[in-house]
Coordinates of C-alpha atoms in Angstrom, one line a residue:
X17 CA 152.7 143.4 79.4
X18 CA 155.9 143.3 81.5
X19 CA 156.4 147.0 80.7
X20 CA 152.7 147.8 81.6
X21 CA 153.2 146.2 84.8
X22 CA 156.4 147.8 85.6
X23 CA 154.8 151.2 84.9
X24 CA 151.8 150.4 87.1
X25 CA 154.2 149.4 89.9
X26 CA 156.2 152.7 89.6
X27 CA 153.2 155.0 89.3
X28 CA 151.7 153.2 92.5
X29 CA 154.9 153.9 94.3
X30 CA 154.5 157.5 93.3
X31 CA 151.0 157.3 94.6
X32 CA 152.1 156.0 98.0
X33 CA 154.6 158.6 98.2
X34 CA 152.1 161.3 97.6
X35 CA 149.9 159.8 100.2
X36 CA 152.7 159.8 102.8
X37 CA 153.4 163.6 102.1
X38 CA 149.7 164.4 102.8
X39 CA 149.3 164.5 106.6
X40 CA 145.7 165.3 106.3
X41 CA 144.9 162.1 104.5
X42 CA 147.1 159.9 106.8
X43 CA 145.3 161.4 109.8
X44 CA 142.0 160.7 108.4
X45 CA 142.8 157.1 107.6
X46 CA 144.3 156.6 111.2
X47 CA 141.1 158.3 112.7
X48 CA 138.6 156.4 110.6
X49 CA 140.0 153.0 111.5
X50 CA 140.8 153.7 115.0
X51 CA 138.9 156.3 117.1
X52 CA 136.0 156.3 114.9
X53 CA 135.5 152.5 115.1
X54 CA 136.0 152.5 118.9
X55 CA 133.6 155.5 119.6
X56 CA 130.9 154.3 117.5
X57 CA 131.1 150.8 118.7
X58 CA 130.9 151.8 122.4
X59 CA 128.8 155.0 122.2
X60 CA 126.0 154.1 119.7
X61 CA 124.5 151.2 121.5
X62 CA 121.2 149.6 120.3
X63 CA 120.3 147.8 123.6
X64 CA 118.6 149.5 126.5
X65 CA 120.9 151.1 128.8
X66 CA 120.3 153.6 131.7
X67 CA 116.8 154.4 130.4
X68 CA 115.0 157.0 132.6
X69 CA 111.7 155.8 134.2
X70 CA 109.1 157.8 136.2
X71 CA 105.9 156.6 137.7
X72 CA 102.6 157.7 139.1
X73 CA 101.4 155.4 141.8
X74 CA 97.8 156.1 142.8
X75 CA 97.7 152.7 144.7
X76 CA 100.8 152.6 146.8
X77 CA 100.4 148.9 147.5
X78 CA 102.8 146.1 147.9
X79 CA 102.4 145.0 144.5
X80 CA 103.3 148.4 142.9
X81 CA 106.3 148.5 145.2
X82 CA 107.2 145.1 144.1
X83 CA 107.1 146.1 140.4
X84 CA 109.1 149.2 140.8
X85 CA 111.7 147.4 142.9
X86 CA 112.2 145.1 139.9
X87 CA 113.1 147.9 137.6
X88 CA 116.8 147.8 138.0
X89 CA 120.1 149.0 136.4
X90 CA 121.9 148.6 134.0
X91 CA 118.8 148.6 131.6
X92 CA 117.0 151.2 133.7
X93 CA 117.7 154.2 136.1
X94 CA 115.9 154.0 139.5
X95 CA 112.2 155.0 138.9
X96 CA 111.3 158.5 140.1
X97 CA 107.8 159.3 141.4
X98 CA 105.9 162.2 139.8
X99 CA 102.3 163.6 140.1
X100 CA 99.6 162.5 137.8
X101 CA 99.3 166.0 136.3
X102 CA 103.1 166.1 135.4
X103 CA 102.9 163.2 132.9
X104 CA 102.4 165.3 129.7
X105 CA 105.1 167.9 131.0
X106 CA 107.9 165.5 131.7
X107 CA 107.2 163.5 128.5
X108 CA 107.1 166.8 126.4
X109 CA 110.3 168.0 127.8
X110 CA 112.0 164.7 127.3
X111 CA 113.0 164.1 130.9
X112 CA 111.9 160.6 130.9
X113 CA 111.6 157.8 128.2
X114 CA 109.1 155.7 130.2
X115 CA 106.3 156.8 132.5
X116 CA 104.3 154.2 134.3
X117 CA 100.7 154.9 135.8
X118 CA 99.3 152.5 138.3
X119 CA 95.6 153.1 138.8
X120 CA 93.9 153.2 142.4
X121 CA 93.1 149.9 143.8
X122 CA 95.5 148.1 141.5
X123 CA 96.4 145.5 143.9
X124 CA 92.9 144.8 145.0
X125 CA 91.7 144.5 141.4
X126 CA 94.6 142.0 140.5
X127 CA 93.6 139.9 143.5
X128 CA 89.9 139.9 142.5
X129 CA 90.7 139.1 138.7
X130 CA 89.3 142.5 137.5
X131 CA 92.2 142.8 135.0
X132 CA 93.1 146.5 135.9
X133 CA 95.2 148.5 133.3
X134 CA 98.9 149.8 133.8
X135 CA 99.6 152.5 131.4
X136 CA 103.2 152.7 129.9
X137 CA 104.0 156.0 128.3
X138 CA 106.8 155.8 125.9
X139 CA 108.9 158.5 124.2
X140 CA 109.3 156.7 120.8
X141 CA 111.6 159.3 119.4
X142 CA 114.5 156.9 120.5
X143 CA 112.9 153.9 118.5
X144 CA 115.3 151.1 119.4
X145 CA 115.5 152.0 123.1
X146 CA 111.8 152.6 123.3
X147 CA 110.9 149.3 121.6
X148 CA 113.2 147.1 123.6
X149 CA 112.5 149.0 126.9
X150 CA 108.8 148.7 126.8
X151 CA 109.2 144.9 126.1
X152 CA 111.4 144.7 129.2
X153 CA 108.8 146.8 131.3
X154 CA 105.9 144.6 130.1
X155 CA 107.9 141.4 131.1
X156 CA 108.8 142.8 134.5
X157 CA 105.2 143.8 135.2
X158 CA 103.8 140.4 134.1
X159 CA 106.4 138.4 136.0
X160 CA 106.0 140.3 139.3
X161 CA 102.2 140.2 139.1
X162 CA 102.2 136.4 138.5
X163 CA 104.6 136.0 141.4
X164 CA 102.5 138.2 143.6
X165 CA 99.1 136.3 142.8
X166 CA 100.7 132.9 143.2
X167 CA 102.6 133.7 146.4
X168 CA 105.6 132.0 145.0
X169 CA 108.8 134.1 144.3
X170 CA 110.1 131.2 142.1
X171 CA 110.2 131.7 138.3
X172 CA 106.7 131.2 137.0
X173 CA 106.2 128.1 134.8
X174 CA 104.6 128.0 131.4
X175 CA 102.8 124.9 129.9
X176 CA 105.6 124.8 127.3
X177 CA 109.5 125.1 127.6
X178 CA 110.6 127.9 125.4
X179 CA 114.3 127.8 124.5
X180 CA 115.9 130.9 122.8
X181 CA 119.3 130.4 121.4
X182 CA 121.0 133.5 120.3
X183 CA 123.6 132.5 117.5
X184 CA 126.7 134.3 116.6
X185 CA 126.2 136.9 119.4
X186 CA 125.2 135.2 122.6
X187 CA 125.0 138.0 124.8
X188 CA 123.3 140.4 122.1
X189 CA 126.1 142.8 122.4
X190 CA 125.6 145.7 120.0
X191 CA 129.4 146.4 120.2
X192 CA 130.1 143.1 118.3
X193 CA 127.9 144.4 115.4
X194 CA 128.8 148.0 115.3
X195 CA 132.4 147.8 115.5
X196 CA 132.8 145.4 112.6
X197 CA 130.2 147.2 110.5
X198 CA 132.0 150.4 111.0
X199 CA 135.1 148.9 109.5
X200 CA 133.1 147.6 106.5
X201 CA 131.4 151.0 105.9
X202 CA 134.8 152.8 106.4
X203 CA 136.3 150.7 103.6
X204 CA 133.7 152.0 101.3
X205 CA 134.0 155.6 102.3
X206 CA 137.8 155.8 102.1
X207 CA 138.0 153.8 98.9
X208 CA 136.0 156.4 97.2
X209 CA 137.6 159.4 98.9
X210 CA 141.2 158.5 98.5
X211 CA 141.2 157.5 94.9
X212 CA 139.1 160.6 94.0
X213 CA 141.3 162.8 96.0
X214 CA 144.4 161.4 94.4
X215 CA 143.1 162.5 91.0
X216 CA 141.9 165.9 92.1
X217 CA 145.4 166.3 93.8
X218 CA 147.1 165.5 90.4
X219 CA 145.0 168.4 88.8
X220 CA 145.5 170.9 91.7
X221 CA 149.2 170.4 91.7
X222 CA 149.5 170.4 87.9
X223 CA 151.2 167.0 87.8
X224 CA 148.6 165.6 85.6
X225 CA 150.3 167.4 82.6
X226 CA 153.5 165.7 83.6
X227 CA 151.9 162.2 83.4
X228 CA 150.4 163.2 80.0
X229 CA 154.0 163.7 78.5
X230 CA 155.3 160.4 80.0
X231 CA 155.1 157.1 78.1
X232 CA 152.2 155.8 80.2
X233 CA 148.6 155.0 79.4
X234 CA 145.4 156.0 81.3
X235 CA 144.9 152.4 82.2
X236 CA 148.3 152.3 83.9
X237 CA 147.6 155.5 85.7
X238 CA 144.2 154.4 86.9
X239 CA 145.3 150.9 88.0
X240 CA 148.2 152.4 89.9
X241 CA 145.9 154.8 91.9
X242 CA 143.7 151.7 92.6
X243 CA 146.4 149.4 94.0
X244 CA 148.3 152.1 95.9
X245 CA 145.2 153.6 97.6
X246 CA 143.6 150.2 98.1
X247 CA 146.7 148.8 99.7
X248 CA 146.6 151.5 102.3
X249 CA 143.0 150.9 103.0
X250 CA 143.5 147.1 103.2
X251 CA 146.5 147.5 105.5
X252 CA 144.5 149.9 107.8
X253 CA 141.5 147.6 107.9
X254 CA 143.7 144.6 108.9
X255 CA 145.3 146.7 111.7
X256 CA 141.9 147.9 112.8
X257 CA 140.4 144.5 113.0
X258 CA 143.3 143.4 114.9
X259 CA 144.2 146.1 117.4
X260 CA 140.8 147.9 117.9
X261 CA 138.2 145.2 117.4
X262 CA 139.9 142.0 118.7
X263 CA 142.3 143.4 121.1
X264 CA 140.6 146.6 122.6
X265 CA 137.0 145.9 122.3
X266 CA 137.5 142.0 122.7
X267 CA 135.2 141.2 119.9
X268 CA 135.7 137.7 118.4
X269 CA 136.0 137.4 114.7
X270 CA 134.2 134.1 113.7
X271 CA 135.6 133.6 110.1
X272 CA 138.8 133.7 108.1
X273 CA 140.3 137.2 108.0
X274 CA 142.5 136.3 104.8
X275 CA 139.3 135.3 103.0
X276 CA 137.7 138.7 104.1
X277 CA 140.6 140.5 103.0
X278 CA 140.6 138.7 99.7
X279 CA 137.0 139.7 99.1
X280 CA 137.7 143.2 100.2
X281 CA 140.4 143.5 97.5
X282 CA 137.9 142.4 94.8
X283 CA 135.5 144.8 96.1
X284 CA 138.0 147.7 96.2
X285 CA 138.4 147.6 92.4
X286 CA 134.8 148.7 92.1
X287 CA 134.6 151.4 94.7
X288 CA 137.9 152.8 93.8
X289 CA 136.8 152.9 90.2
X290 CA 133.7 154.8 91.6
X291 CA 135.9 157.3 93.2
X292 CA 137.8 158.0 90.1
X293 CA 134.7 158.1 88.0
X294 CA 133.2 160.9 90.3
X295 CA 136.4 162.7 90.4
X296 CA 136.3 163.0 86.5
X297 CA 133.2 165.1 86.9
X298 CA 134.6 167.7 89.2
X299 CA 137.4 170.0 89.2
X300 CA 138.2 170.7 92.8
X301 CA 137.9 168.9 96.3
X302 CA 134.9 170.9 97.5
X303 CA 132.9 169.6 94.3
X304 CA 134.1 166.1 94.7
X305 CA 133.0 166.0 98.3
X306 CA 129.6 167.5 97.5
X307 CA 129.3 164.9 94.6
X308 CA 130.4 162.0 96.7
X309 CA 128.4 162.7 99.9
X310 CA 124.9 161.5 98.6
X311 CA 126.4 158.5 96.8
X312 CA 128.2 157.3 99.9
X313 CA 125.0 157.9 102.1
X314 CA 122.8 155.8 99.7
X315 CA 125.5 153.1 99.4
X316 CA 125.9 152.8 103.2
X317 CA 122.3 153.1 104.3
X318 CA 120.8 150.9 101.7
X319 CA 123.6 148.3 101.5
X320 CA 122.2 146.2 104.5
X321 CA 124.7 147.4 106.9
X322 CA 122.2 149.6 108.8
X323 CA 118.9 147.8 108.3
X324 CA 118.2 144.3 106.8
X325 CA 117.7 144.3 103.2
X326 CA 114.5 142.2 103.7
X327 CA 112.9 145.3 105.5
X328 CA 113.2 147.3 102.2
X329 CA 110.6 147.5 99.4
X330 CA 111.3 144.6 96.8
X331 CA 111.9 147.2 94.0
X332 CA 114.6 148.8 96.1
X333 CA 116.2 145.5 97.1
X334 CA 116.5 144.6 93.4
X335 CA 117.9 148.2 92.4
X336 CA 120.5 147.8 95.3
X337 CA 121.8 144.4 93.8
X338 CA 123.6 146.7 91.2
X339 CA 125.5 148.4 94.2
X340 CA 128.8 146.5 95.0
X341 CA 128.3 147.7 98.5
X342 CA 125.3 145.3 99.0
X343 CA 127.2 142.2 98.1
X344 CA 130.3 143.2 100.1
X345 CA 128.2 143.8 103.2
X346 CA 126.6 140.4 102.7
X347 CA 130.0 138.8 102.1
X348 CA 131.6 140.4 105.1
X349 CA 128.8 139.7 107.5
X350 CA 128.7 136.0 106.6
X351 CA 132.5 135.6 107.1
X352 CA 133.2 137.9 110.2
X353 CA 129.9 137.2 112.1
X354 CA 128.9 133.8 111.1
X355 CA 132.2 132.1 110.2
X356 CA 131.1 131.4 106.7
X357 CA 133.6 129.7 104.3
X358 CA 134.3 130.0 100.6
X359 CA 131.5 127.4 99.7
X360 CA 129.0 129.9 101.1
X361 CA 130.3 133.4 100.1
X362 CA 131.5 132.5 96.6
X363 CA 128.3 133.7 94.9
X364 CA 128.8 137.2 96.4
X365 CA 132.4 137.1 95.3
X366 CA 131.4 136.4 91.8
X367 CA 128.9 139.2 91.5
X368 CA 131.6 141.6 93.1
X369 CA 134.0 140.6 90.5
X370 CA 131.4 141.2 87.6
X371 CA 130.4 144.6 89.1
X372 CA 134.1 145.6 89.6
X373 CA 134.7 144.9 86.0
X374 CA 131.8 147.0 85.0
X375 CA 132.8 149.9 87.2
X376 CA 136.3 149.7 86.2
X377 CA 135.5 149.7 82.5
X378 CA 133.2 152.7 82.9
X379 CA 135.7 154.6 85.0
X380 CA 138.4 153.9 82.6
X381 CA 136.5 155.2 79.7
X382 CA 135.5 158.4 81.4
X383 CA 139.1 158.8 82.6
X384 CA 140.4 158.5 79.2
X385 CA 138.0 161.2 77.9
X386 CA 139.2 163.4 80.9
X387 CA 142.8 162.9 80.0
X388 CA 142.2 163.8 76.5
X389 CA 140.5 166.9 77.5
X390 CA 143.3 168.1 79.7
X391 CA 145.8 167.3 77.0

């Protein structure tokens, strides 16, 4: 056992040396855990921001002016007036996300309780912005109409007190969500790519034959690749959480980072094993990339990191329970977003350990077959 551990350690140092000598992979790791996290967090916002609004005002009353004056930045750009016959054209060309249409005698009908209609045309190709923005516009219109009719500019009162408390993200800031999720997804992506690339690199450089004549076993080679590449990913993830997320983006981390890293290490055994498994079916980096792409896309999109698991069909939810990424995302969100402790996340950790063992054994079996074929 001592000799096995010594061989794994030395082979892992060789892997780290090979990684250090590959500037492309080093640049990829730095980019993925720095600029990619920052750019996605600040650029891909889910909330309404600077949405373009146009309006058709056939009433030109004080009420319509009041409503238009309440549509303000930063959610909306100042509304621009267009003619009634231009609505279809500006919507088709994508010039505006929202177009409001006020009918003639709108103010008079409101005062006489005739319930006039205000049309809100929404470009729903941008679904998140369209959905949230239309809700904001409806709220603005209702509020301003209620204030105008009552003659009181104070906040309108309801027969009940509705208290909404936003837990874990009080300002509903999408940067808090997307920055952390980007790191979680990048751990999955790089775990597969780095370990697979390490095996492909051995083949392309001809060093796999050198390993075969050495007194080492396939399990030692495989475990060495896992711990060396996993170490590089863990270090990069820690630095990204500290420098990019907490320092630059000022996103608070609610839970224990050591507990998150411990769970990430358990998870890395399965996804690095998956990377080696995929690499055994290919002979070059282009083939490996083409094989990995659909696997990574499915793992990320259906793991709960992009959309909630509850919104998926039940059968798909059951299938995705076999993917370690599903449990890692749930584990990471519970710790980093909600401050959960070991007493809450331990079931996810148990499942990750079980799936890691399965993936590792399957990858090891396939790796031994591949080594025997090369020999």
